[in-house]
CSV table of C-alpha atoms in Angstrom, one decimal:
chain,number,residue,atom,x,y,z
Y,270,MET,CA,129.6,14.0,121.6
Y,271,ARG,CA,127.6,10.9,120.7
Y,272,ASN,CA,126.4,10.3,117.1
Y,273,PHE,CA,123.4,8.1,116.1
Y,274,HIS,CA,123.4,6.1,112.9
Y,275,ILE,CA,120.2,6.5,111.0
Y,276,THR,CA,120.7,5.2,107.5
Y,277,ARG,CA,123.1,4.7,104.6
Y,278,VAL,CA,123.1,6.4,101.2
Y,279,TRP,CA,125.5,5.0,98.5
Y,280,GLY,CA,127.0,3.0,101.3
Y,281,ILE,CA,127.8,6.2,103.3
Y,282,PRO,CA,126.7,6.1,107.0
Y,283,ILE,CA,124.4,9.0,107.8
Y,284,ARG,CA,124.7,10.0,111.4
Y,285,VAL,CA,122.9,12.5,113.6
Y,286,ASN,CA,124.8,14.2,116.5
Y,287,ILE,CA,123.0,14.5,119.8
Y,288,SER,CA,123.5,18.3,119.6
Y,289,LEU,CA,121.0,18.3,116.7
Y,290,LEU,CA,118.5,16.1,118.5
Y,291,VAL,CA,118.6,18.6,121.4
Y,292,PHE,CA,118.4,21.6,119.2
Y,293,LEU,CA,115.8,20.4,116.7
Y,294,PRO,CA,112.7,21.3,118.9
Y,295,VAL,CA,114.2,24.7,119.6
Y,296,LEU,CA,114.8,25.2,115.8
Y,297,ALA,CA,111.2,24.1,115.1
Y,298,TRP,CA,109.9,26.7,117.6
Y,299,LEU,CA,112.1,29.4,116.2
Y,300,ILE,CA,111.0,28.7,112.6
Y,301,GLY,CA,107.3,28.4,113.6
Y,302,SER,CA,107.3,31.5,115.7
Y,303,GLY,CA,104.9,34.2,114.7
Y,304,ALA,CA,107.8,36.6,113.8
Y,305,GLN,CA,109.3,34.1,111.3
Y,306,ILE,CA,106.0,33.2,109.7
Y,307,ALA,CA,105.1,36.9,109.3
Y,308,ALA,CA,108.6,37.7,107.9
Y,309,TYR,CA,108.6,34.9,105.3
Y,310,ALA,CA,104.9,34.8,104.3
Y,311,GLY,CA,105.2,37.8,102.0
Y,312,ILE,CA,108.3,36.4,100.3
Y,313,VAL,CA,106.8,32.9,99.8
Y,314,GLY,CA,103.5,34.4,98.6
Y,315,ALA,CA,105.4,36.5,96.0
Y,316,LEU,CA,107.3,33.4,94.8
Y,317,ALA,CA,104.0,31.4,94.6
Y,318,GLY,CA,102.1,34.2,92.9
Y,319,THR,CA,99.4,34.2,95.6
Y,320,GLU,CA,98.9,35.8,99.0
Y,321,LEU,CA,99.2,33.5,102.0
Y,322,ASP,CA,96.7,33.7,104.7
Y,323,ILE,CA,98.8,34.3,107.8
Y,324,SER,CA,95.8,33.6,110.2
Y,325,VAL,CA,95.8,30.0,108.9
Y,326,LEU,CA,99.5,29.6,109.6
Y,327,LEU,CA,99.1,31.0,113.1
Y,328,ALA,CA,95.9,29.1,114.1
Y,329,GLY,CA,96.1,26.6,116.9
Y,330,SER,CA,99.0,24.2,116.7
Y,331,THR,CA,99.7,25.0,113.1
Y,332,PRO,CA,102.9,27.0,113.9
Y,333,TRP,CA,104.4,23.9,115.5
Y,334,VAL,CA,103.5,21.8,112.5
Y,335,VAL,CA,105.1,24.5,110.2
Y,336,GLY,CA,108.2,24.7,112.4
Y,337,THR,CA,108.7,21.0,112.6
Y,338,LEU,CA,108.2,20.4,108.9
Y,339,ALA,CA,110.5,23.2,108.1
Y,340,ALA,CA,113.2,22.2,110.6
Y,341,VAL,CA,113.2,18.6,109.3
Y,342,GLY,CA,113.2,19.8,105.7
Y,343,LEU,CA,116.2,22.0,106.5
Y,344,PHE,CA,118.3,19.2,107.7
Y,345,VAL,CA,117.2,17.0,104.8
Y,346,SER,CA,118.5,19.9,102.6
Y,347,VAL,CA,121.7,19.9,104.6
Y,348,THR,CA,122.0,16.2,104.0
Y,349,LEU,CA,121.6,16.7,100.3
Y,350,HIS,CA,124.2,19.4,100.4
Y,351,GLU,CA,126.7,17.0,102.0
Y,352,LEU,CA,125.8,14.3,99.6
Y,353,GLY,CA,126.7,16.7,96.8
Y,354,HIS,CA,130.2,16.9,98.3
Y,355,ALA,CA,130.3,13.1,98.7
Y,356,TRP,CA,129.2,12.5,95.1
Y,357,ALA,CA,131.9,14.8,93.8
Y,358,GLY,CA,134.5,13.1,96.0
Y,359,MET,CA,133.4,9.6,94.9
Y,360,ARG,CA,133.8,10.7,91.2
Y,361,TYR,CA,137.5,11.1,92.1
Y,362,ASP,CA,137.6,7.7,93.8
Y,363,LEU,CA,137.8,9.2,97.3
Y,364,GLU,CA,136.3,7.2,100.2
Y,365,VAL,CA,133.6,9.0,102.2
Y,366,GLU,CA,133.7,7.7,105.8
Y,367,SER,CA,130.4,9.3,107.0
Y,368,ILE,CA,128.1,12.2,106.9
Y,369,THR,CA,127.2,13.7,110.3
Y,370,LEU,CA,124.4,16.2,110.9
Y,371,TRP,CA,124.9,18.4,113.9
Y,372,ILE,CA,123.8,21.7,115.4
Y,373,LEU,CA,125.7,23.8,112.8
Y,374,GLY,CA,124.7,21.8,109.7
Y,375,GLY,CA,126.5,18.8,108.3
Y,376,LEU,CA,130.0,17.4,107.7
Y,377,ALA,CA,131.0,14.9,105.0
Y,378,SER,CA,134.2,13.2,106.3
Y,379,PHE,CA,136.6,11.9,103.7
Y,380,LYS,CA,139.3,9.3,104.5
Y,381,THR,CA,141.8,11.4,102.6
Y,382,PHE,CA,141.3,14.8,101.0
Y,383,PRO,CA,143.0,15.6,97.7
Y,384,ARG,CA,145.6,18.3,97.3
Y,385,GLU,CA,145.0,18.8,93.6
Y,386,TRP,CA,143.3,22.2,93.3
Y,387,GLN,CA,140.9,21.0,90.6
Y,388,LYS,CA,139.6,18.2,92.7
Y,389,GLU,CA,139.2,20.3,95.8
Y,390,PHE,CA,137.5,23.0,93.8
Y,391,TRP,CA,134.8,20.7,92.4
Y,392,ILE,CA,134.3,18.9,95.7
Y,393,ALA,CA,133.8,22.2,97.5
Y,394,VAL,CA,131.4,23.8,95.0
Y,395,ALA,CA,129.4,20.5,94.6
Y,396,GLY,CA,127.6,21.2,98.0
Y,397,PRO,CA,126.4,24.8,97.1
Y,398,ILE,CA,125.4,23.6,93.6
Y,399,THR,CA,123.3,20.9,95.2
Y,400,SER,CA,121.7,23.4,97.5
Y,401,VAL,CA,120.8,25.7,94.5
Y,402,LEU,CA,119.3,22.7,92.7
Y,403,THR,CA,117.3,21.8,95.8
Y,404,GLY,CA,116.1,25.3,96.0
Y,405,VAL,CA,115.0,25.3,92.4
Y,406,ALA,CA,113.2,21.9,92.9
Y,407,CYS,CA,111.4,23.4,95.9
Y,408,TYR,CA,110.4,26.4,93.8
Y,409,ALA,CA,109.0,24.1,91.1
Y,410,ILE,CA,106.9,22.2,93.7
Y,411,LEU,CA,105.8,25.6,95.1
Y,412,VAL,CA,104.5,26.7,91.7
Y,413,ALA,CA,102.7,23.4,91.2
Y,414,LEU,CA,100.9,23.4,94.6
Y,415,PRO,CA,97.2,24.6,94.8
Y,416,ALA,CA,96.7,28.1,96.2
Y,417,ASN,CA,94.6,26.8,99.2
Y,418,ALA,CA,97.5,24.5,100.5
Y,419,THR,CA,98.7,27.3,102.8
Y,420,VAL,CA,100.9,25.2,105.1
Y,421,ALA,CA,102.5,23.3,102.3
Y,422,LEU,CA,103.1,26.5,100.3
Y,423,PHE,CA,104.8,28.2,103.2
Y,424,VAL,CA,107.1,25.2,104.1
Y,425,VAL,CA,108.1,24.5,100.5
Y,426,GLY,CA,108.6,28.2,99.7
Y,427,TRP,CA,110.6,28.6,102.9
Y,428,LEU,CA,112.9,25.7,102.0
Y,429,ALA,CA,113.3,27.2,98.5
Y,430,VAL,CA,114.6,30.5,99.9
Y,431,THR,CA,116.6,28.8,102.7
Y,432,ASN,CA,118.5,26.5,100.3
Y,433,LEU,CA,119.5,29.5,98.2
Y,434,VAL,CA,120.6,31.3,101.3
Y,435,LEU,CA,122.5,28.2,102.4
Y,436,ALA,CA,124.3,28.0,99.1
Y,437,GLY,CA,125.3,31.7,99.2
Y,438,PHE,CA,126.4,31.6,102.9
Y,439,ASN,CA,128.5,28.5,102.4
Y,440,MET,CA,130.3,30.3,99.5
Y,441,LEU,CA,131.7,33.0,101.9
Y,442,PRO,CA,135.5,32.6,101.8
Y,443,ALA,CA,135.6,31.7,105.5
Y,444,PHE,CA,137.8,28.7,105.5
Y,445,PRO,CA,137.1,25.8,106.1
Y,446,MET,CA,133.6,26.5,104.8
Y,447,ASP,CA,133.0,25.7,101.1
Y,448,GLY,CA,133.9,29.1,99.9
Y,449,GLY,CA,137.1,29.0,101.9
Y,450,ARG,CA,138.0,25.7,100.3
Y,451,VAL,CA,137.3,27.1,96.9
Y,452,LEU,CA,139.6,30.0,97.8
Y,453,ARG,CA,142.3,27.6,98.9
Y,454,SER,CA,142.0,25.6,95.7
Y,455,LEU,CA,142.4,28.7,93.5
Y,456,LEU,CA,145.3,30.0,95.6
Y,457,ALA,CA,147.0,26.5,95.2
Y,458,ARG,CA,147.1,26.9,91.4
Y,459,LYS,CA,150.1,29.2,91.7
Y,460,ARG,CA,151.6,28.5,95.2
Y,461,SER,CA,152.2,25.6,97.5
Y,462,TYR,CA,149.3,23.8,99.2
Y,463,ALA,CA,150.7,24.8,102.6
Y,464,SER,CA,151.0,28.4,101.7
Y,465,ALA,CA,147.5,28.4,100.2
Y,466,THR,CA,146.1,26.8,103.4
Y,467,ARG,CA,147.9,29.4,105.5
Y,468,THR,CA,146.4,32.3,103.6
Y,469,ALA,CA,142.9,30.8,103.5
Y,470,SER,CA,143.1,30.0,107.2
Y,471,ARG,CA,144.0,33.6,108.0
Y,472,ILE,CA,141.0,34.9,106.0
Y,473,GLY,CA,138.8,32.3,107.8
Y,474,THR,CA,140.1,33.5,111.2
Y,475,SER,CA,139.2,37.0,110.2
Y,476,PHE,CA,135.6,35.9,109.3
Y,477,ALA,CA,135.4,34.1,112.6
Y,478,ILE,CA,136.3,37.3,114.5
Y,479,LEU,CA,133.7,39.2,112.4
Y,480,PHE,CA,131.0,36.6,113.1
Y,481,ALA,CA,131.9,36.7,116.8
Y,482,VAL,CA,131.6,40.5,117.0
Y,483,VAL,CA,128.2,40.5,115.1
Y,484,GLY,CA,127.0,37.6,117.3
Y,485,VAL,CA,127.8,39.6,120.5
Y,486,LEU,CA,126.3,42.8,119.3
Y,487,ASN,CA,123.1,41.1,118.1
Y,488,PHE,CA,122.9,38.5,120.9
Y,489,ALA,CA,123.1,35.7,118.3
Y,490,PRO,CA,124.5,32.5,120.1
Y,491,MET,CA,124.5,30.5,116.9
Y,492,LEU,CA,126.7,33.0,115.2
Y,493,LEU,CA,129.1,32.8,118.1
Y,494,LEU,CA,129.1,29.0,117.9
Y,495,LEU,CA,129.8,29.2,114.2
Y,496,ALA,CA,132.7,31.7,114.9
Y,497,LEU,CA,134.3,29.3,117.4
Y,498,PHE,CA,133.9,26.4,114.9
Y,499,ILE,CA,135.5,28.3,112.0
Y,500,TYR,CA,138.4,29.6,114.2
Y,501,ALA,CA,139.2,26.2,115.6
Y,502,ALA,CA,138.8,24.4,112.3
Y,503,ALA,CA,140.8,26.9,110.3
Y,504,SER,CA,143.6,26.9,112.9
Y,505,GLY,CA,143.6,23.1,113.2
Y,506,GLU,CA,143.7,22.4,109.5
Y,507,SER,CA,146.4,25.0,108.9
Y,508,ARG,CA,148.6,23.2,111.5
Y,509,THR,CA,147.8,19.8,110.1
Y,510,VAL,CA,148.8,20.8,106.6
Y,511,ALA,CA,151.9,22.5,107.8
Y,512,LEU,CA,153.0,19.3,109.7
Y,513,ALA,CA,152.2,17.2,106.6
Y,514,ASP,CA,154.2,19.5,104.4
Y,515,LEU,CA,157.3,19.3,106.8
Y,516,LEU,CA,157.0,15.5,107.0
Y,517,GLU,CA,156.3,14.9,103.3
Y,518,GLY,CA,158.4,12.1,101.8
Y,519,LEU,CA,159.6,10.8,105.1
Y,520,THR,CA,158.7,7.4,106.6
Y,521,VAL,CA,158.4,6.6,110.3
Y,522,GLY,CA,161.6,4.5,109.8
Y,523,ASP,CA,163.4,7.6,108.7
Y,524,VAL,CA,162.2,9.5,111.7
Y,525,ALA,CA,162.8,6.8,114.4
Y,526,SER,CA,166.1,7.2,116.2
Y,527,PRO,CA,168.5,4.2,116.5
Y,528,THR,CA,167.9,2.4,119.8
Y,529,ARG,CA,170.8,3.6,122.0
Y,530,LEU,CA,169.7,3.7,125.6
Y,531,THR,CA,168.3,0.3,126.6
Y,532,ILE,CA,167.7,-1.5,129.9
Y,533,ASP,CA,166.8,-5.0,130.6
Y,534,ALA,CA,163.2,-5.7,131.7
Y,535,ASP,CA,164.5,-7.6,134.8
Y,536,ALA,CA,166.6,-4.7,136.1
Y,537,THR,CA,165.4,-3.1,139.2
Y,538,VAL,CA,163.9,0.4,139.2
Y,539,GLU,CA,166.9,1.6,141.3
Y,540,GLU,CA,169.2,0.5,138.6
Y,541,LEU,CA,167.1,2.4,136.1
Y,542,VAL,CA,167.4,5.5,138.2
Y,543,ASP,CA,171.1,5.2,138.3
Y,544,ARG,CA,171.3,4.7,134.6
Y,545,MET,CA,169.1,7.8,134.0
Y,546,PHE,CA,171.4,9.9,136.1
Y,547,ALA,CA,174.5,8.5,134.4
Y,548,GLU,CA,173.2,8.9,130.8
Y,549,ARG,CA,171.3,12.1,131.6
Y,550,SER,CA,168.2,10.7,129.9
Y,551,THR,CA,164.6,10.5,131.1
Y,552,GLU,CA,163.5,7.7,128.7
Y,553,PHE,CA,164.9,4.2,128.1
Y,554,THR,CA,163.9,1.4,125.7
Y,555,VAL,CA,163.2,-1.8,127.5
Y,556,THR,CA,164.5,-5.1,126.1
Y,557,GLN,CA,164.1,-8.7,127.0
Y,558,ALA,CA,166.2,-11.5,125.5
Y,559,GLY,CA,167.5,-8.9,123.0
Y,560,GLU,CA,164.0,-7.9,121.8
Y,561,VAL,CA,162.4,-4.5,122.3
Y,562,VAL,CA,159.4,-4.9,124.5
Y,563,GLY,CA,158.5,-1.5,125.8
Y,564,VAL,CA,159.5,2.0,127.0
Y,565,VAL,CA,160.0,3.4,130.5
Y,566,THR,CA,160.2,7.0,131.5
Y,567,VAL,CA,161.0,9.0,134.7
Y,568,ALA,CA,157.3,9.6,135.1
Y,569,ASP,CA,156.7,5.9,135.6
Y,570,PHE,CA,158.6,5.7,138.9
Y,571,LYS,CA,158.8,9.2,140.3
Y,572,GLU,CA,156.0,8.4,142.9
Y,573,LEU,CA,157.8,5.2,144.2
Y,574,SER,CA,159.6,5.2,147.5
Y,575,LYS,CA,163.3,4.0,147.7
Y,576,ALA,CA,162.2,0.6,149.0
Y,577,GLN,CA,159.8,0.2,146.2
Y,578,ARG,CA,162.5,1.1,143.7
Y,579,GLU,CA,164.8,-1.5,145.0
Y,580,ALA,CA,162.0,-4.2,145.0
Y,581,ASP,CA,160.3,-3.5,141.7
Y,582,THR,CA,161.7,-4.3,138.3
Y,583,VAL,CA,161.5,-2.3,135.1
Y,584,ALA,CA,159.1,-4.9,133.7
Y,585,ASP,CA,156.6,-3.8,136.5
Y,586,LEU,CA,156.6,-0.2,135.2
Y,587,MET,CA,157.3,-0.3,131.5
Y,588,VAL,CA,154.6,0.7,129.0
Y,589,THR,CA,154.0,-2.2,126.6
Y,590,ASP,CA,150.8,-1.3,124.9
Y,591,LEU,CA,152.5,1.0,122.4
Y,592,PRO,CA,151.3,1.3,118.8
Y,593,ARG,CA,153.3,-1.0,116.5
Y,594,LEU,CA,154.0,0.7,113.1
Y,595,ASP,CA,155.7,-0.6,110.0
Y,596,SER,CA,158.8,1.3,109.1
Y,597,ALA,CA,157.5,2.0,105.6
Y,598,MET,CA,154.4,4.0,107.0
Y,599,SER,CA,154.5,7.7,106.1
Y,600,ALA,CA,155.8,9.8,109.0
Y,601,PHE,CA,152.7,12.0,109.0
Y,602,ASP,CA,150.4,9.0,109.2
Y,603,ALA,CA,152.5,7.7,112.1
Y,604,LEU,CA,152.2,11.0,113.9
Y,605,VAL,CA,148.4,10.8,113.4
Y,606,GLU,CA,148.5,7.3,114.9
Y,607,LEU,CA,150.2,8.6,118.0
Y,608,ASP,CA,147.7,11.4,118.4
Y,609,THR,CA,144.8,9.1,117.9
Y,610,GLY,CA,146.1,6.6,120.5
Y,611,ARG,CA,147.3,9.4,122.8
Y,612,ALA,CA,150.7,7.8,122.9
Y,613,THR,CA,154.0,9.4,123.4
Y,614,SER,CA,156.0,6.7,121.7
Y,615,ALA,CA,155.5,3.8,119.3
Y,616,LEU,CA,157.4,0.6,118.3
Y,617,VAL,CA,158.6,0.6,114.7
Y,618,GLU,CA,159.0,-2.8,113.0
Y,619,SER,CA,161.7,-2.9,110.3
Y,620,PRO,CA,163.9,-5.7,108.7
Y,621,GLU,CA,166.7,-4.5,111.0
Y,622,GLY,CA,164.7,-5.0,114.2
Y,623,THR,CA,162.3,-3.1,116.4
Y,624,HIS,CA,163.0,0.6,117.2
Y,625,VAL,CA,161.2,3.2,119.2
Y,626,VAL,CA,159.9,6.5,117.8
Y,627,SER,CA,158.9,9.3,120.1
Y,628,ARG,CA,157.3,12.7,119.7
Y,629,GLU,CA,160.7,14.2,120.2
Y,630,ASP,CA,161.9,12.3,117.1
Y,631,PHE,CA,159.1,13.9,115.0
Y,632,THR,CA,159.9,17.3,116.5
Y,633,SER,CA,163.6,16.9,115.6
Y,634,ALA,CA,162.8,15.8,112.0
Y,635,MET,CA,160.4,18.8,111.5
Y,636,GLU,CA,163.0,21.2,112.9
Y,637,MET,CA,165.6,19.9,110.4
Y,638,ARG,CA,163.1,20.3,107.6
Y,639,ARG,CA,162.3,23.8,108.7
Y,640,LEU,CA,165.9,24.8,108.8
Y,641,GLU,CA,166.5,23.4,105.3
Y,642,ARG,CA,163.9,25.7,103.8
Y,643,ALA,CA,163.4,29.1,105.4
Y,644,ASP,CA,160.2,29.7,103.3
Y,645,GLY,CA,158.5,26.6,104.8
Y,646,PRO,CA,155.0,26.6,106.4
Y,647,PHE,CA,156.3,27.8,109.8
């Protein structure tokens, strides 16, 4: 979904997802509803040391004002929470690509995430610590406000309570929430990073199922959405770490197969079909003047008639806009490049010439790694 850039903090782009813009009026209404105001007025009054006049909070359009201020304040708090993560990451010289606010909160995106348990631990806890400090700051403002500033007292007090709840909720060991990352970092002290991720992901999946059950029983769509997010994110990160572990230490040059089956770009498609039958292969590397220029597969010509196969050349069908990778690039980064470009193959440039690497090559390399160590991530 579309994101809108709103500002920069410490050079980090702050973006708002369209889901938040759509949900913000709903959130303002939910917070400013009579039930929410009545539920929190007593708590806020106890914190402020005075009794809040609920009739003032419910008069006219005041609930909308309260709801809007509280909703905006909540996402400012979420931004501060994510900036806490970003600040900790920057202390370890990590690049923060962006902070995105969306319907479920915020997300600080790092270009690379450290595998050292100490770094992950402090980056993970920095967000909840920031939320606690924000809550304390709101409480200090609450105490300093005059007793007759009813709306301001309620909003600031509500933010004080909400920030503390936000910190506590984020520390649940539901990977990949902050508490789940703290759990993984502690597990990684005495086991491999992949094994720690696998365990944390299983616990995160269990929490996702629990949230889903509670969400269904209590008709809470936000909890269901959170459950789906945790389940998908935990499963996805577990797979990513497992792949990275299997490909660790390999370059894309190591993974790429030597170019064996080639066909000239000027050959007819009919010649290509004959070669595929003879070689029992569905993919060929295409060359021109001895240089690799593309790839052609059976899918590229299966819709052609026999007449078209005799008239068209391989150059008319071959895929040439393949990613070009340096042979020294890490195998995992190369696989990410293929996924990002939705490509099935890539051209690998090396001092020995240009080769083609396919997803099948990565699969073969990972299978060999898996067979080498029975206790691997799979």
